[in-house]
Amino acid sequence: MRKLSFKESEKFGRLIFSQLLMASGATNIEFTEDDFDNVDVYWEYDNTINVGELKYRQGYSSTNRLMQEEGCVLEKHKYDDLISRANREGKEPYYVMMFNDGVAYSFNLTNYEPKWVMEKDKYPKTTCGDKSKKDKVVTYVPLDFAKDVIRYNLHINE
């Protein structure tokens, strides 16, 4: 399978999540305009309005050792903005990680207490674009903190 660009990866993640939301009966699904926004989507489900940050990880399966042992990486500035918007707008904050093996983890961050780590020269500036290293403050959200584990069948055309 060919490597997706940032824009393609963002689009694919949004497509996957849109399909999952529609299949679940969610309504009022609205994606943000800017691919670089710190949040990606708003939706309503079961009388709750939610705001979410989405990540599609083309290079990782849900069974990847790092994901299983460390958890899903979430940058502090994205977490802060997601929580701030959720609090200000009265919405539930979600972080959704979709993997290349058709498994997605949905984390409700309302009661998550992050442990912040400064990672120096470990992560690229962007996942699917600029590969130069950048210091990032991150937390690792453990997979067992997920509210839902969802299976999906969407695949990229090769």
mmCIF file of C-alpha atoms in Angstrom:
data_model
loop_
_atom_site.group_PDB
_atom_site.id
_atom_site.type_symbol
_atom_site.label_atom_id
_atom_site.label_comp_id
_atom_site.label_asym_id
_atom_site.label_seq_id
_atom_site.Cartn_x
_atom_site.Cartn_y
_atom_site.Cartn_z
ATOM 1 C CA MET A 1 0.000 0.000 0.000
ATOM 2 C CA ARG A 2 1.355 3.412 -0.880
ATOM 3 C CA LYS A 3 2.097 5.952 1.843
ATOM 4 C CA LEU A 4 -0.615 8.576 2.227
ATOM 5 C CA SER A 5 0.135 12.284 2.323
ATOM 6 C CA PHE A 6 -1.012 14.292 5.350
ATOM 7 C CA LYS A 7 -4.069 15.548 3.469
ATOM 8 C CA GLU A 8 -4.971 12.032 2.251
ATOM 9 C CA SER A 9 -4.531 10.558 5.727
ATOM 10 C CA GLU A 10 -6.696 13.288 7.247
ATOM 11 C CA LYS A 11 -9.371 12.724 4.584
ATOM 12 C CA PHE A 12 -9.293 8.950 5.060
ATOM 13 C CA GLY A 13 -9.591 9.258 8.858
ATOM 14 C CA ARG A 14 -12.546 11.594 8.461
ATOM 15 C CA LEU A 15 -14.181 9.196 5.979
ATOM 16 C CA ILE A 16 -13.760 6.243 8.353
ATOM 17 C CA PHE A 17 -15.136 8.163 11.321
ATOM 18 C CA SER A 18 -18.012 9.615 9.307
ATOM 19 C CA GLN A 19 -19.055 6.090 8.285
ATOM 20 C CA LEU A 20 -18.791 4.876 11.884
ATOM 21 C CA LEU A 21 -20.867 7.802 13.151
ATOM 22 C CA MET A 22 -23.582 7.305 10.540
ATOM 23 C CA ALA A 23 -23.733 3.564 11.271
ATOM 24 C CA SER A 24 -24.126 4.305 14.991
ATOM 25 C CA GLY A 25 -27.062 6.655 14.461
ATOM 26 C CA ALA A 26 -25.157 9.830 15.316
ATOM 27 C CA THR A 27 -26.608 13.082 13.978
ATOM 28 C CA ASN A 28 -25.506 16.658 13.309
ATOM 29 C CA ILE A 29 -22.075 15.512 12.117
ATOM 30 C CA GLU A 30 -19.890 18.500 11.237
ATOM 31 C CA PHE A 31 -16.220 18.362 10.309
ATOM 32 C CA THR A 32 -13.985 21.393 10.772
ATOM 33 C CA GLU A 33 -12.834 23.141 7.606
ATOM 34 C CA ASP A 34 -9.112 23.308 8.389
ATOM 35 C CA ASP A 35 -7.159 20.019 8.298
ATOM 36 C CA PHE A 36 -4.701 21.552 10.785
ATOM 37 C CA ASP A 37 -7.348 22.488 13.357
ATOM 38 C CA ASN A 38 -6.791 20.951 16.812
ATOM 39 C CA VAL A 39 -10.250 19.385 16.621
ATOM 40 C CA ASP A 40 -11.746 17.632 13.626
ATOM 41 C CA VAL A 41 -15.405 16.897 14.223
ATOM 42 C CA TYR A 42 -18.578 17.679 16.155
ATOM 43 C CA TRP A 43 -21.473 15.224 16.429
ATOM 44 C CA GLU A 44 -24.515 14.381 18.489
ATOM 45 C CA TYR A 45 -25.236 10.934 19.869
ATOM 46 C CA ASP A 46 -27.689 9.809 22.518
ATOM 47 C CA ASN A 47 -28.587 13.420 23.440
ATOM 48 C CA THR A 48 -24.920 14.333 23.980
ATOM 49 C CA ILE A 49 -22.989 16.760 21.798
ATOM 50 C CA ASN A 50 -19.372 15.752 21.293
ATOM 51 C CA VAL A 51 -16.196 17.288 19.915
ATOM 52 C CA GLY A 52 -13.326 15.160 18.714
ATOM 53 C CA GLU A 53 -9.764 14.976 17.518
ATOM 54 C CA LEU A 54 -9.202 12.168 14.995
ATOM 55 C CA LYS A 55 -6.019 10.337 14.058
ATOM 56 C CA TYR A 56 -5.626 7.687 11.381
ATOM 57 C CA ARG A 57 -2.361 5.797 11.803
ATOM 58 C CA GLN A 58 -1.546 4.174 8.485
ATOM 59 C CA GLY A 59 1.770 2.846 9.782
ATOM 60 C CA TYR A 60 0.418 1.164 12.925
ATOM 61 C CA SER A 61 -1.892 -1.692 13.754
ATOM 62 C CA SER A 62 -3.884 -1.782 16.974
ATOM 63 C CA THR A 63 -1.756 -4.728 18.083
ATOM 64 C CA ASN A 64 1.527 -2.836 17.639
ATOM 65 C CA ARG A 65 3.717 -3.370 20.697
ATOM 66 C CA LEU A 66 4.230 0.374 21.273
ATOM 67 C CA MET A 67 0.489 1.042 21.170
ATOM 68 C CA GLN A 68 -0.223 -1.881 23.477
ATOM 69 C CA GLU A 69 2.483 -0.961 25.995
ATOM 70 C CA GLU A 70 2.622 2.847 25.834
ATOM 71 C CA GLY A 71 -0.730 3.924 24.390
ATOM 72 C CA CYS A 72 -1.842 6.486 21.837
ATOM 73 C CA VAL A 73 0.198 9.665 21.598
ATOM 74 C CA LEU A 74 -1.736 12.894 22.156
ATOM 75 C CA GLU A 75 0.007 16.245 21.963
ATOM 76 C CA LYS A 76 -0.568 18.671 24.845
ATOM 77 C CA HIS A 77 -1.640 21.594 22.672
ATOM 78 C CA LYS A 78 -4.288 19.410 20.986
ATOM 79 C CA TYR A 79 -5.507 18.056 24.329
ATOM 80 C CA ASP A 80 -5.651 21.561 25.826
ATOM 81 C CA ASP A 81 -7.649 22.939 22.902
ATOM 82 C CA LEU A 82 -10.010 19.954 22.840
ATOM 83 C CA ILE A 83 -10.720 20.213 26.582
ATOM 84 C CA SER A 84 -11.054 24.000 26.415
ATOM 85 C CA ARG A 85 -13.583 23.808 23.574
ATOM 86 C CA ALA A 86 -15.517 21.022 25.272
ATOM 87 C CA ASN A 87 -15.731 22.987 28.540
ATOM 88 C CA ARG A 88 -16.546 26.294 26.862
ATOM 89 C CA GLU A 89 -19.167 24.783 24.531
ATOM 90 C CA GLY A 90 -20.654 22.192 26.918
ATOM 91 C CA LYS A 91 -19.552 19.189 24.838
ATOM 92 C CA GLU A 92 -17.929 15.828 25.572
ATOM 93 C CA PRO A 93 -14.257 15.663 24.432
ATOM 94 C CA TYR A 94 -13.166 12.626 22.416
ATOM 95 C CA TYR A 95 -9.860 11.461 21.005
ATOM 96 C CA VAL A 96 -10.262 8.793 18.329
ATOM 97 C CA MET A 97 -7.358 6.714 17.055
ATOM 98 C CA MET A 98 -7.922 4.594 13.937
ATOM 99 C CA PHE A 99 -5.392 1.942 12.968
ATOM 100 C CA ASN A 100 -4.526 0.257 9.684
ATOM 101 C CA ASP A 101 -5.995 -3.095 10.786
ATOM 102 C CA GLY A 102 -9.588 -1.856 10.900
ATOM 103 C CA VAL A 103 -9.706 -1.121 14.627
ATOM 104 C CA ALA A 104 -10.496 2.253 16.174
ATOM 105 C CA TYR A 105 -10.260 3.318 19.812
ATOM 106 C CA SER A 106 -12.548 6.083 21.062
ATOM 107 C CA PHE A 107 -11.456 7.845 24.248
ATOM 108 C CA ASN A 108 -13.771 10.135 26.205
ATOM 109 C CA LEU A 109 -11.250 12.499 27.813
ATOM 110 C CA THR A 110 -13.630 14.024 30.380
ATOM 111 C CA ASN A 111 -12.019 12.180 33.300
ATOM 112 C CA TYR A 112 -8.602 11.523 31.788
ATOM 113 C CA GLU A 113 -5.698 12.769 33.860
ATOM 114 C CA PRO A 114 -2.743 13.131 31.503
ATOM 115 C CA LYS A 115 0.836 12.572 32.543
ATOM 116 C CA TRP A 116 2.857 14.954 30.377
ATOM 117 C CA VAL A 117 6.220 14.001 28.952
ATOM 118 C CA MET A 118 8.626 16.207 27.000
ATOM 119 C CA GLU A 119 9.808 14.058 24.107
ATOM 120 C CA LYS A 120 12.962 15.505 22.571
ATOM 121 C CA ASP A 121 13.810 14.719 18.947
ATOM 122 C CA LYS A 122 11.462 11.713 18.983
ATOM 123 C CA TYR A 123 8.533 12.768 16.824
ATOM 124 C CA PRO A 124 8.337 14.353 13.364
ATOM 125 C CA LYS A 125 6.779 17.798 12.991
ATOM 126 C CA THR A 126 3.853 16.167 11.189
ATOM 127 C CA THR A 127 2.952 12.500 10.874
ATOM 128 C CA CYS A 128 2.461 12.488 7.109
ATOM 129 C CA GLY A 129 4.506 15.454 6.002
ATOM 130 C CA ASP A 130 7.563 17.178 7.451
ATOM 131 C CA LYS A 131 9.699 14.399 8.954
ATOM 132 C CA SER A 132 12.223 16.671 10.676
ATOM 133 C CA LYS A 133 12.200 16.067 14.432
ATOM 134 C CA LYS A 134 10.561 18.435 16.878
ATOM 135 C CA ASP A 135 10.348 18.480 20.676
ATOM 136 C CA LYS A 136 6.775 17.732 21.722
ATOM 137 C CA VAL A 137 4.954 17.588 25.032
ATOM 138 C CA VAL A 138 2.718 14.523 24.881
ATOM 139 C CA THR A 139 0.692 12.091 26.928
ATOM 140 C CA TYR A 140 0.209 8.424 26.150
ATOM 141 C CA VAL A 141 -3.460 7.467 26.421
ATOM 142 C CA PRO A 142 -3.599 3.759 27.341
ATOM 143 C CA LEU A 143 -5.758 1.585 25.110
ATOM 144 C CA ASP A 144 -7.627 0.239 28.129
ATOM 145 C CA PHE A 145 -8.903 3.774 28.814
ATOM 146 C CA ALA A 146 -10.989 3.604 25.610
ATOM 147 C CA LYS A 147 -14.720 4.021 25.981
ATOM 148 C CA ASP A 148 -15.275 2.031 22.782
ATOM 149 C CA VAL A 149 -13.251 -0.258 20.554
ATOM 150 C CA ILE A 150 -14.760 -0.240 17.079
ATOM 151 C CA ARG A 151 -14.057 -2.427 14.054
ATOM 152 C CA TYR A 152 -14.389 -1.012 10.541
ATOM 153 C CA ASN A 153 -13.958 -2.333 6.994
ATOM 154 C CA LEU A 154 -12.889 0.668 4.958
ATOM 155 C CA HIS A 155 -9.704 0.219 2.988
ATOM 156 C CA ILE A 156 -7.548 2.483 0.873
ATOM 157 C CA ASN A 157 -7.509 1.750 -2.831
ATOM 158 C CA GLU A 158 -4.034 0.602 -3.685
#
